[in-house]
Every structure is written in structure tokens, then in C-alpha cells.
Short mmCIF file of C-alpha atoms in Angstrom, two decimals:
data_model
loop_
_atom_site.label_atom_id
_atom_site.label_comp_id
_atom_site.label_asym_id
_atom_site.label_seq_id
_atom_site.Cartn_x
_atom_site.Cartn_y
_atom_site.Cartn_z
CA MET A 1 -21.88 17.57 4.25
CA ARG A 2 -19.66 16.21 1.82
CA THR A 3 -21.11 12.55 1.66
CA GLU A 4 -24.47 13.86 0.34
CA LYS A 5 -22.90 15.85 -2.22
CA LEU A 6 -22.98 13.67 -5.66
CA LEU A 7 -19.61 12.92 -7.02
CA SER A 8 -18.44 15.41 -9.72
CA ALA A 9 -19.17 14.95 -13.09
CA THR A 10 -16.62 16.29 -15.19
CA GLU A 11 -15.29 15.42 -18.87
CA ARG A 12 -12.92 12.96 -17.15
CA THR A 13 -15.39 10.95 -15.00
CA ASN A 14 -18.38 10.99 -17.47
CA HIS A 15 -18.55 7.46 -18.31
CA ARG A 16 -18.97 7.20 -22.16
CA ARG A 17 -19.02 3.48 -22.85
CA LEU A 18 -19.87 1.96 -19.30
CA ARG A 19 -22.69 4.40 -18.51
CA GLU A 20 -24.84 1.97 -16.75
CA GLN A 21 -21.79 0.74 -14.61
CA GLY A 22 -20.96 4.11 -13.35
CA SER A 23 -22.09 5.23 -9.97
CA LEU A 24 -22.56 9.33 -8.63
CA ASP A 25 -23.15 7.84 -5.01
CA PRO A 26 -20.36 8.87 -2.73
CA GLU A 27 -21.28 6.07 -0.32
CA ASP A 28 -20.12 3.78 -3.07
CA LEU A 29 -16.83 5.53 -3.34
CA HIS A 30 -16.25 5.18 0.28
CA SER A 31 -17.33 1.74 0.56
CA ILE A 32 -14.77 0.95 -1.99
CA LEU A 33 -12.23 2.96 -0.51
CA ARG A 34 -12.76 1.10 2.75
CA ALA A 35 -12.37 -2.12 1.45
CA GLY A 36 -8.90 -2.02 0.38
CA PHE A 37 -5.66 -0.64 1.24
CA ILE A 38 -3.70 -1.09 -2.24
CA CYS A 39 -4.21 1.51 -5.06
CA HIS A 40 -2.65 2.20 -8.28
CA LEU A 41 -1.28 5.56 -8.84
CA GLY A 42 -0.41 6.88 -12.08
CA VAL A 43 1.77 9.83 -12.66
CA VAL A 44 3.81 11.16 -15.52
CA VAL A 45 7.82 11.06 -14.62
CA ARG A 46 9.86 12.81 -17.15
CA GLY A 47 7.45 12.18 -20.06
CA SER A 48 6.34 8.64 -19.29
CA VAL A 49 3.41 7.57 -17.56
CA MET A 50 4.22 5.43 -14.90
CA VAL A 51 1.70 2.93 -12.82
CA VAL A 52 3.11 2.10 -9.20
CA PRO A 53 1.06 0.01 -6.79
CA THR A 54 0.83 1.73 -3.32
CA VAL A 55 -0.75 1.67 -0.02
CA TYR A 56 -3.61 4.62 0.88
CA GLY A 57 -5.44 5.43 3.74
CA ALA A 58 -8.77 7.38 3.33
CA THR A 59 -10.67 9.78 5.38
CA ALA A 60 -14.19 11.06 4.18
CA THR A 61 -12.42 13.86 1.84
CA THR A 62 -8.75 12.85 1.50
CA LEU A 63 -6.52 10.27 0.45
CA TYR A 64 -3.15 9.51 1.66
CA ILE A 65 -0.81 7.98 -0.53
CA HIS A 66 2.76 6.57 0.48
CA GLY A 67 4.79 7.37 -2.54
CA SER A 68 8.33 7.70 -3.50
CA VAL A 69 7.87 7.69 -7.17
CA ALA A 70 4.91 10.01 -7.13
CA SER A 71 6.72 12.56 -4.42
CA ARG A 72 9.48 12.60 -6.96
CA SER A 73 7.24 13.38 -9.86
CA LEU A 74 5.89 16.16 -7.76
CA VAL A 75 9.34 17.52 -7.16
CA GLU A 76 9.94 17.55 -10.69
CA ALA A 77 6.57 18.80 -11.39
CA PRO A 78 4.65 20.19 -8.47
CA ASP A 79 1.37 20.83 -10.40
CA ALA A 80 1.44 17.40 -12.21
CA SER A 81 -2.03 15.47 -11.70
CA ALA A 82 -2.25 11.96 -11.09
CA CYS A 83 -4.81 9.52 -11.15
CA VAL A 84 -5.45 6.82 -8.22
CA THR A 85 -7.20 3.62 -8.88
CA VAL A 86 -8.52 1.35 -6.33
CA THR A 87 -9.94 -2.10 -7.49
CA HIS A 88 -12.01 -5.18 -6.04
CA VAL A 89 -12.10 -7.91 -8.40
CA ASP A 90 -15.16 -9.72 -7.25
CA GLY A 91 -15.47 -12.50 -10.08
CA LEU A 92 -15.55 -13.78 -13.57
CA VAL A 93 -18.81 -13.19 -15.66
CA LEU A 94 -18.95 -16.22 -17.95
CA ALA A 95 -21.25 -15.61 -20.68
CA ARG A 96 -22.78 -18.02 -23.42
CA SER A 97 -20.48 -15.79 -25.98
CA VAL A 98 -17.04 -14.60 -25.76
CA PHE A 99 -18.17 -11.36 -26.48
CA GLU A 100 -20.34 -10.90 -23.48
CA HIS A 101 -17.66 -12.21 -21.33
CA GLY A 102 -16.80 -9.58 -18.28
CA VAL A 103 -15.68 -9.28 -14.84
CA ASN A 104 -17.49 -8.20 -11.65
CA TYR A 105 -15.71 -5.55 -9.78
CA ARG A 106 -15.87 -2.45 -7.96
CA SER A 107 -13.65 0.61 -9.11
CA ALA A 108 -12.95 4.06 -7.72
CA MET A 109 -10.68 6.58 -9.75
CA ILE A 110 -9.54 9.56 -8.18
CA TYR A 111 -7.96 12.42 -10.13
CA GLY A 112 -6.26 15.49 -8.76
CA VAL A 113 -3.01 17.45 -8.07
CA PRO A 114 -1.51 15.49 -5.08
CA ARG A 115 0.03 17.66 -2.01
CA LEU A 116 3.22 16.60 -0.35
CA VAL A 117 2.16 16.44 3.56
CA GLU A 118 4.94 18.74 5.13
CA GLU A 119 3.58 19.66 8.51
CA THR A 120 4.72 17.42 10.99
CA GLU A 121 1.04 17.06 12.75
CA GLU A 122 -0.55 16.10 9.55
CA LYS A 123 1.94 13.94 8.53
CA LEU A 124 1.82 11.96 11.56
CA GLU A 125 -2.53 11.76 11.37
CA GLY A 126 -1.96 10.76 7.76
CA LEU A 127 0.64 7.93 8.77
CA ARG A 128 -1.89 6.49 11.06
CA ILE A 129 -4.76 6.68 8.82
CA LEU A 130 -2.68 4.80 6.07
CA THR A 131 -1.82 2.33 8.78
CA GLU A 132 -5.21 1.81 10.18
CA GLN A 133 -6.69 1.41 6.47
CA SER A 134 -4.71 -1.90 6.47
CA ALA A 135 -4.30 -3.01 10.02
CA PRO A 136 -6.78 -1.03 12.48
CA GLY A 137 -5.40 -1.28 16.10
CA GLN A 138 -1.58 -1.49 14.63
CA TRP A 139 -0.62 2.23 15.30
CA GLU A 140 -1.29 2.14 18.90
CA HIS A 141 0.27 -1.66 19.00
CA ALA A 142 3.24 -0.99 17.04
CA ARG A 143 6.38 1.81 17.52
CA GLN A 144 5.07 4.83 16.18
CA PRO A 145 7.47 7.00 13.92
CA ASN A 146 10.30 9.26 15.51
CA ARG A 147 11.63 12.64 13.80
CA LYS A 148 13.90 10.94 11.63
CA GLU A 149 11.77 8.24 10.35
CA LEU A 150 9.20 10.88 9.49
CA ALA A 151 11.71 13.10 8.03
CA ALA A 152 12.31 9.84 5.58
CA THR A 153 8.59 9.22 4.66
CA SER A 154 6.98 10.72 1.99
CA LEU A 155 3.24 11.07 2.03
CA LEU A 156 1.09 12.67 -0.33
CA ALA A 157 -2.45 14.02 -0.17
CA LEU A 158 -5.23 13.94 -2.69
CA SER A 159 -8.81 15.30 -2.56
CA LEU A 160 -11.64 12.94 -3.02
CA ASP A 161 -13.22 15.83 -4.74
CA GLU A 162 -13.03 14.43 -8.36
CA ALA A 163 -13.56 10.59 -8.54
CA SER A 164 -15.51 8.19 -10.83
CA VAL A 165 -16.81 4.96 -9.62
CA LYS A 166 -17.44 1.99 -11.70
CA LEU A 167 -18.83 -1.24 -10.66
CA ARG A 168 -20.73 -4.28 -12.26
CA PHE A 169 -21.99 -7.22 -10.37
CA GLY A 170 -24.35 -9.98 -11.07
CA PRO A 171 -24.69 -12.56 -13.73
CA PRO A 172 -23.96 -12.49 -17.51
CA ASP A 173 -26.15 -10.40 -19.44
CA ASP A 174 -26.88 -12.73 -22.39
CA GLY A 175 -29.94 -14.61 -20.82
CA ASP A 176 -32.31 -13.14 -23.36
CA SER A 177 -30.13 -13.25 -26.64
CA PRO A 178 -30.54 -16.15 -29.19
CA ASP A 179 -27.21 -17.55 -27.81
CA ALA A 180 -29.13 -18.72 -24.50
CA GLU A 181 -31.06 -21.38 -26.66
CA ALA A 182 -27.79 -22.98 -27.42
CA GLY A 183 -27.40 -25.19 -24.17
CA ILE A 184 -24.01 -23.30 -23.15
CA TRP A 185 -23.50 -22.73 -19.41
CA ALA A 186 -23.46 -19.39 -18.08
CA GLY A 187 -22.97 -17.96 -14.84
CA VAL A 188 -20.41 -16.32 -12.41
CA LEU A 189 -17.10 -17.83 -11.10
CA PRO A 190 -16.98 -15.40 -7.88
CA LEU A 191 -13.39 -14.72 -6.69
CA THR A 192 -12.61 -13.64 -2.93
CA THR A 193 -9.63 -12.12 -1.22
CA ALA A 194 -9.32 -13.30 2.75
CA TRP A 195 -6.75 -13.33 5.56
CA GLY A 196 -5.23 -16.18 6.37
CA ALA A 197 -3.21 -17.34 9.78
CA PRO A 198 -0.57 -14.58 11.35
CA GLN A 199 2.76 -15.87 10.77
CA ASN A 200 5.27 -15.03 13.51
CA ALA A 201 8.68 -13.18 12.79
CA PRO A 202 11.22 -15.89 12.81
CA GLU A 203 13.58 -14.52 15.59
CA LEU A 204 10.19 -13.58 17.57
CA ASP A 205 10.09 -14.48 21.46
CA PRO A 206 7.93 -17.95 21.43
CA ALA A 207 6.11 -15.93 23.96
CA LEU A 208 4.62 -13.60 22.07
CA THR A 209 1.54 -14.41 19.97
CA ALA A 210 -0.55 -12.38 17.36
CA PRO A 211 -2.51 -9.47 19.17
CA ARG A 212 -5.96 -10.09 18.89
CA HIS A 213 -6.91 -7.17 16.18
CA ILE A 214 -4.56 -9.30 13.96
CA ALA A 215 -5.23 -12.66 14.91
CA GLU A 216 -9.41 -12.15 15.08
CA ARG A 217 -8.79 -11.36 10.81
CA ASN A 218 -7.79 -15.04 10.16
CA GLY A 219 -10.35 -16.40 7.63
CA LYS A 220 -11.95 -13.19 6.93
CA PRO A 221 -12.43 -11.29 3.83
CA LEU A 222 -10.45 -8.37 2.91
CA GLY A 223 -12.86 -5.33 3.32
CA SER A 224 -14.29 -6.59 6.57
CA ARG A 225 -13.39 -4.11 9.31
CA GLY A 226 -13.20 -6.69 11.95
CA MET B 1 15.32 -16.88 -26.58
CA ARG B 2 13.74 -13.87 -25.20
CA THR B 3 12.92 -15.73 -21.83
CA GLU B 4 16.70 -16.24 -21.18
CA LYS B 5 17.49 -12.65 -21.82
CA LEU B 6 17.52 -10.35 -18.92
CA LEU B 7 14.72 -7.75 -18.76
CA SER B 8 16.06 -4.19 -19.97
CA ALA B 9 17.24 -1.90 -17.45
CA THR B 10 16.72 1.70 -18.61
CA GLU B 11 15.90 4.64 -16.96
CA ARG B 12 12.41 4.07 -16.12
CA THR B 13 12.98 0.48 -14.96
CA ASN B 14 15.95 1.24 -12.59
CA HIS B 15 14.97 0.49 -9.20
CA ARG B 16 16.17 3.68 -7.47
CA ARG B 17 14.62 3.21 -3.90
CA LEU B 18 13.79 -0.62 -3.61
CA ARG B 19 16.77 -1.99 -5.41
CA GLU B 20 16.83 -5.13 -3.33
CA GLN B 21 13.17 -5.91 -4.50
CA GLY B 22 13.87 -5.26 -7.94
CA SER B 23 14.05 -8.43 -10.18
CA LEU B 24 16.00 -8.86 -13.85
CA ASP B 25 14.67 -12.45 -14.15
CA PRO B 26 12.28 -12.80 -17.14
CA GLU B 27 10.84 -15.97 -15.37
CA ASP B 28 9.29 -13.74 -12.51
CA LEU B 29 7.67 -11.37 -15.10
CA HIS B 30 6.08 -14.11 -16.69
CA SER B 31 5.04 -15.96 -13.51
CA ILE B 32 3.55 -12.59 -12.30
CA LEU B 33 1.78 -12.30 -15.66
CA ARG B 34 0.40 -15.97 -15.65
CA ALA B 35 -0.66 -15.68 -12.14
CA GLY B 36 -3.30 -13.06 -12.79
CA PHE B 37 -5.77 -11.70 -15.31
CA ILE B 38 -6.50 -7.83 -14.31
CA CYS B 39 -3.84 -4.90 -15.06
CA HIS B 40 -3.94 -0.99 -14.59
CA LEU B 41 -3.42 0.40 -17.83
CA GLY B 42 -1.92 4.27 -17.58
CA VAL B 43 -2.36 6.38 -20.50
CA VAL B 44 -2.42 10.18 -20.74
CA VAL B 45 -6.00 11.25 -22.84
CA ARG B 46 -6.11 14.83 -23.11
CA GLY B 47 -3.35 15.85 -20.91
CA SER B 48 -4.57 13.71 -17.83
CA VAL B 49 -3.33 10.77 -16.58
CA MET B 50 -5.88 7.70 -16.43
CA VAL B 51 -5.61 4.51 -14.24
CA VAL B 52 -7.77 2.07 -15.81
CA PRO B 53 -8.37 -1.57 -14.72
CA THR B 54 -8.63 -3.96 -17.66
CA VAL B 55 -8.31 -7.43 -18.53
CA TYR B 56 -5.22 -8.79 -20.32
CA GLY B 57 -3.86 -11.92 -21.53
CA ALA B 58 -0.18 -12.82 -22.12
CA THR B 59 2.04 -14.33 -24.55
CA ALA B 60 5.88 -14.76 -24.17
CA THR B 61 6.56 -11.64 -25.93
CA THR B 62 3.14 -9.66 -25.64
CA LEU B 63 0.30 -8.19 -23.37
CA TYR B 64 -3.01 -8.41 -25.09
CA ILE B 65 -5.53 -5.84 -23.59
CA HIS B 66 -8.55 -4.98 -23.93
CA GLY B 67 -9.42 -1.31 -24.16
CA SER B 68 -11.79 1.36 -24.96
CA VAL B 69 -10.17 4.01 -22.69
CA ALA B 70 -6.77 3.21 -24.35
CA SER B 71 -7.93 2.89 -27.87
CA ARG B 72 -9.64 6.39 -27.76
CA SER B 73 -6.26 7.85 -26.29
CA LEU B 74 -4.35 5.69 -29.01
CA VAL B 75 -6.63 7.34 -31.75
CA GLU B 76 -6.13 10.95 -30.39
CA ALA B 77 -2.36 10.40 -29.70
CA PRO B 78 -1.07 7.30 -32.01
CA ASP B 79 2.49 7.33 -30.33
CA ALA B 80 1.41 7.90 -26.96
CA SER B 81 3.31 5.44 -24.20
CA ALA B 82 1.48 3.62 -21.99
CA CYS B 83 2.35 1.72 -18.50
CA VAL B 84 0.53 -1.72 -17.61
CA THR B 85 1.15 -2.74 -14.38
CA VAL B 86 0.10 -6.40 -12.93
CA THR B 87 0.00 -6.70 -8.92
CA HIS B 88 -0.39 -9.36 -6.32
CA VAL B 89 -0.74 -8.80 -2.96
CA ASP B 90 0.37 -11.46 -0.85
CA GLY B 91 0.38 -10.23 2.70
CA LEU B 92 0.84 -7.41 5.24
CA VAL B 93 4.31 -7.14 6.76
CA LEU B 94 3.83 -6.03 10.40
CA ALA B 95 7.07 -4.93 12.04
CA ARG B 96 8.00 -3.65 15.36
CA SER B 97 8.11 -0.27 14.43
CA VAL B 98 5.49 1.51 11.96
CA PHE B 99 7.87 2.66 9.69
CA GLU B 100 9.29 -0.83 8.97
CA HIS B 101 5.64 -1.84 7.89
CA GLY B 102 4.75 -2.99 4.51
CA VAL B 103 3.23 -5.27 2.08
CA ASN B 104 4.44 -8.64 0.54
CA TYR B 105 3.61 -8.60 -3.21
CA ARG B 106 4.69 -9.27 -6.59
CA SER B 107 4.13 -6.59 -9.59
CA ALA B 108 5.18 -6.16 -12.92
CA MET B 109 5.32 -2.83 -14.90
CA ILE B 110 5.41 -2.86 -18.55
CA TYR B 111 6.25 0.38 -20.66
CA GLY B 112 5.56 0.85 -24.23
CA VAL B 113 3.62 2.13 -27.07
CA PRO B 114 0.33 -0.02 -27.49
CA ARG B 115 -0.49 -1.00 -31.14
CA LEU B 116 -3.99 -1.26 -31.99
CA VAL B 117 -4.71 -4.67 -33.35
CA GLU B 118 -6.57 -4.62 -36.44
CA GLU B 119 -5.80 -7.62 -38.59
CA THR B 120 -8.64 -10.38 -38.06
CA GLU B 121 -6.61 -13.46 -37.67
CA GLU B 122 -4.29 -11.63 -34.80
CA LYS B 123 -7.42 -10.00 -33.29
CA LEU B 124 -8.93 -13.42 -32.96
CA GLU B 125 -6.06 -14.99 -31.45
CA GLY B 126 -5.34 -11.96 -29.09
CA LEU B 127 -9.17 -12.51 -27.97
CA ARG B 128 -8.42 -16.55 -27.51
CA ILE B 129 -5.20 -15.62 -25.34
CA LEU B 130 -7.11 -12.82 -23.26
CA THR B 131 -10.16 -15.05 -22.80
CA GLU B 132 -7.80 -18.19 -21.88
CA GLN B 133 -5.86 -16.17 -19.28
CA SER B 134 -8.63 -15.98 -16.96
CA ALA B 135 -10.76 -19.02 -17.75
CA PRO B 136 -8.56 -21.70 -19.51
CA GLY B 137 -10.95 -23.66 -21.65
CA GLN B 138 -13.56 -21.05 -22.13
CA TRP B 139 -12.72 -20.09 -25.67
CA GLU B 140 -13.69 -23.56 -26.77
CA HIS B 141 -16.57 -23.70 -24.45
CA ALA B 142 -18.28 -20.26 -25.29
CA ARG B 143 -19.46 -18.95 -28.81
CA GLN B 144 -16.34 -17.11 -30.11
CA PRO B 145 -16.71 -13.86 -31.62
CA ASN B 146 -18.14 -13.24 -35.09
CA ARG B 147 -17.51 -10.76 -37.68
CA LYS B 148 -19.74 -8.04 -36.04
CA GLU B 149 -18.40 -8.66 -32.52
CA LEU B 150 -14.93 -8.35 -33.57
CA ALA B 151 -15.48 -5.05 -35.13
CA ALA B 152 -16.91 -3.84 -32.10
CA THR B 153 -13.98 -4.89 -29.91
CA SER B 154 -10.65 -3.07 -29.45
CA LEU B 155 -7.61 -4.83 -28.41
CA LEU B 156 -4.22 -3.80 -28.00
CA ALA B 157 -1.23 -5.24 -28.06
CA LEU B 158 2.01 -4.06 -25.88
CA SER B 159 5.61 -5.78 -26.39
CA LEU B 160 7.11 -6.91 -23.27
CA ASP B 161 10.58 -5.60 -24.06
CA GLU B 162 10.69 -2.89 -21.45
CA ALA B 163 9.36 -4.31 -18.09
CA SER B 164 10.15 -3.80 -14.57
CA VAL B 165 9.66 -6.26 -11.65
CA LYS B 166 9.67 -5.79 -7.97
CA LEU B 167 8.76 -8.02 -5.31
CA ARG B 168 8.90 -8.38 -1.63
CA PHE B 169 8.27 -11.87 0.50
CA GLY B 170 9.24 -12.94 3.85
CA PRO B 171 9.04 -11.71 7.30
CA PRO B 172 9.58 -7.92 8.44
CA ASP B 173 13.04 -6.72 8.48
CA ASP B 174 13.34 -5.14 12.01
CA GLY B 175 14.28 -8.53 13.93
CA ASP B 176 17.95 -7.36 14.74
CA SER B 177 16.97 -3.80 15.40
CA PRO B 178 16.80 -2.33 18.87
CA ASP B 179 12.84 -2.67 18.34
CA ALA B 180 13.19 -6.26 18.57
CA GLU B 181 13.85 -5.85 22.18
CA ALA B 182 10.49 -4.35 23.18
CA GLY B 183 8.28 -7.09 23.24
CA ILE B 184 5.89 -5.98 20.08
CA TRP B 185 4.50 -8.99 18.36
CA ALA B 186 6.03 -8.64 14.50
CA GLY B 187 5.12 -11.35 11.45
CA VAL B 188 2.85 -11.46 8.34
CA LEU B 189 -0.85 -11.55 8.00
CA PRO B 190 -1.36 -13.70 4.75
CA LEU B 191 -3.65 -12.27 1.86
CA THR B 192 -4.95 -14.91 -0.71
CA THR B 193 -7.61 -14.61 -3.30
CA ALA B 194 -9.48 -17.86 -4.43
CA TRP B 195 -12.01 -18.89 -6.64
CA GLY B 196 -15.64 -20.00 -5.45
CA ALA B 197 -18.47 -22.18 -6.29
CA PRO B 198 -19.92 -21.42 -9.83
CA GLN B 199 -23.12 -19.66 -9.91
CA ASN B 200 -25.70 -20.40 -12.67
CA ALA B 201 -27.03 -17.69 -14.35
CA PRO B 202 -30.48 -17.18 -13.17
CA GLU B 203 -32.28 -18.27 -16.36
CA LEU B 204 -30.22 -21.28 -17.12
CA ASP B 205 -31.80 -24.28 -18.07
CA PRO B 206 -31.35 -26.53 -14.48
CA ALA B 207 -29.97 -29.82 -16.87
CA LEU B 208 -26.72 -27.30 -17.31
CA THR B 209 -24.02 -27.70 -14.66
CA ALA B 210 -20.94 -25.77 -15.04
CA PRO B 211 -18.28 -27.24 -17.29
CA ARG B 212 -15.35 -28.89 -15.84
CA HIS B 213 -12.92 -26.42 -16.49
CA ILE B 214 -14.98 -23.83 -14.35
CA ALA B 215 -16.26 -26.21 -11.45
CA GLU B 216 -12.72 -27.93 -10.66
CA ARG B 217 -11.68 -23.90 -9.61
CA ASN B 218 -13.54 -23.93 -6.99
CA GLY B 219 -11.33 -23.47 -3.77
CA LYS B 220 -8.14 -22.97 -5.91
CA PRO B 221 -5.90 -19.80 -5.31
CA LEU B 222 -5.93 -17.46 -8.28
CA GLY B 223 -2.80 -18.13 -10.38
CA SER B 224 -3.10 -21.97 -10.05
CA ARG B 225 -3.64 -22.82 -14.00
CA GLY B 226 -6.19 -26.12 -13.35
#
């Protein structure tokens, strides 16, 4: 089973400087992907690197991404590789010395050659996964894409086979250094991302209220799946 | 004055699909940069695109980034261009149709050839800006880098001359479409990132409490500058 396999350690995913923060546990990869819905997609377009924020949806083996820039680059260079990065920032690490300052984070980088999804059934399923990633329950609630909308949407699939996971958590590392004697406060300032109260669209029939799968997320942190 | 100049519109920054969401107002660029401290840096290393999350600090003209991956690529290809993207996600746009779903966000992409900062005075100033970006007041509070630490740190400078700003805000766009008659709820689910209560490092002298510039951020949204 894919989820029991260790992540591949290739030249690109071999953590040179942050070895202690690398993870080869596929569960870390999947948990980082489950916790978000926005990635940063890096592609080369006409010789220039572009890093584009876009939405994604993940299965156990595949990342689906929405992307006009990427599909543009894909049409121009169909075998071009990409890197997709998903990052969650959990807090600032405030050490005694500036040098030891850092960030608590969880990050997954996925490398590969994206494939343009063209077959109707996979495209619909990919869009369902992508929609459910950010708003579980929404695919059945909203009107699903018709043929014309499907044709106007570009969807890419990227295998999760080559991935690199890095994370840091916990307090600063200079608690046993000479700096610890200097009487400087040190610790972590946490950062949390959470959903707020749903805001009705202005023209909405006042009799309509946000459906339960949306309303119940009010106050919950990003990454909690309802 | 730089801040009164319009952002350059080059081939790369010309918004092909999302023209209505592009901004050429430098104040939008600076306000997006001020509101964050993490960017995604895209570089090509040995033929592969890499997208790496890293901390930054911004002045009116320059972005300073911390980056071992980038400096590795820079040593290998000193004229290689990079793209740095800063993104804030403000909410989910839940339309009547899946096709009209989207994200409220603010994003800045900066293109250029990063310059390795080697001169001591600029390096110290760049590190100060970078430290103050995430934790204003911390540069004076913590122990500043010594000569050895400075040598072990790689800092890059990227001009803000070529930048692309995109943003979306407000309700879904299908309020005047036939879908609006279908009785489907539509609106925005906001997403907010906020600081929490400081957590003392475990070995800390119990007499020490978090300094005011850290403690007063508890409960404040990311992007509020104290």
C-alpha cells in the first residue's frame, strides 16, 4: 500500500541543511495535505520561474490542481516538471539569539510532471476532490459543472510519488547555550488560522441560511475536517 | 518616488486571465508584503523547479530573503532568476455553482535575479529588517548576530521593481445568474490568521515573562503591526 511506503529520497528531496526536520513518513505528507487547500505551484514559463498560489485537492496518490498558468506552461512544454508546495505556519520561534530564531511549520513539496486531465469522468472526479478539499459537503450542495464549464476549466494531476516533507515544532533550541544565562525571554508565539462566521451574499433570499456543513466550521481551525 | 510609480507591466506580470483582479498600485504591493513574513521562493536548481517556504523582510525597494536553497542555486547559476510569492488567504467564495467557487486572497509575485548580500553592514541591516518583519521589537530584545553567526547566514536581496499583484475580495459573482433563482445558499466563509498566547521555553527562568512587544500580539490578526 502506498501509505505504507516510505517517501522516496531522491537527490532533490534529500534534506541537506535541515535533515533533522525532514520526514519520510507518508502519514506526515497526507496530514499536511489534508490540513490545507492552497498550494504554491512552481513552473517555468518561457524561461522564467513562476510561483502561483492555487487551490488543490489530494487523494492518497494524486494531487489535483487548478491552474491556468500551469496549463499554459504545460501546453508550451508538455514534459516540464513542476514543484507544488503546501505550507502551514504554526508559530514564531523566539530564541535568546537572533541567529536561533525560526518558524514552526509543516511543509510538503511535491515534484513531478503534471498531467493535463482531459477525460470527462476523471475531470469531474478531480473537481469534486478539489471542491471537497476546501469545503466538504459543497459538491453535493452547489450546482455541479455542466459540459461547457467543464471544458472551460483546466485541471492538472500530479503524482505524490516524489515528495519532501519538512517540519519544525517545539521551543527554541538555545536553552542549553550560554545565551540561556543572559536573562532574555524565549519561547514560541503561536499562529492559528481559523474559519469565521459565514457571510451571506448580498442578493441572497433572506430565508436562506448557510448550510450546516458551512455554518458548523465557524471558529474551527483550518485543517479540522468538521 | 518609488511608491508613486506604477508597478511595471511586463510580459510576465500582464494578467492574462484574471485582469480584473490585478493591481498596478504599489501601495497594494507594500501592504501585502507588510502583512506577512513567509514567502514561497521559486528557483531552478539543477534543472528542477523548487518552491521553498522561507522568511522575508521588506523595505520600500527590496525584499530580503533567508535561503540556503536559493543561495545554493545562486552559487551554481549566479544569474538565475527567481520568483518570490507572498499570499494571504482571506476566505472561501462559495457560489451557487461549483464553477464560480473561488478564494478571496491577496498575493504578490516578485520576479528578479537575487543578489547574495555579502557586505557586513548591509547583511546586518537585512537581518534586522527580516527579524522585525515577523516580530517588531525583537532585534533589540534578542542577542544580535556575532561575526561567526553572520558568516553562517545566507541572505539574499531581490529588487521590488518587477512585481505582480493579484487580489480578490467580496461575495461570489453569480448573484445575477440564472443559478441565483435556484435557492442555493451563497456567500463567503472568512479565514483569519491570528497570534496566540506566548508559550515560555521550558527551561526559562520562571521570573521571566514575555516582553510587551510579544505579549501584546496575543489575539491580534497577522498583519496588524502592534
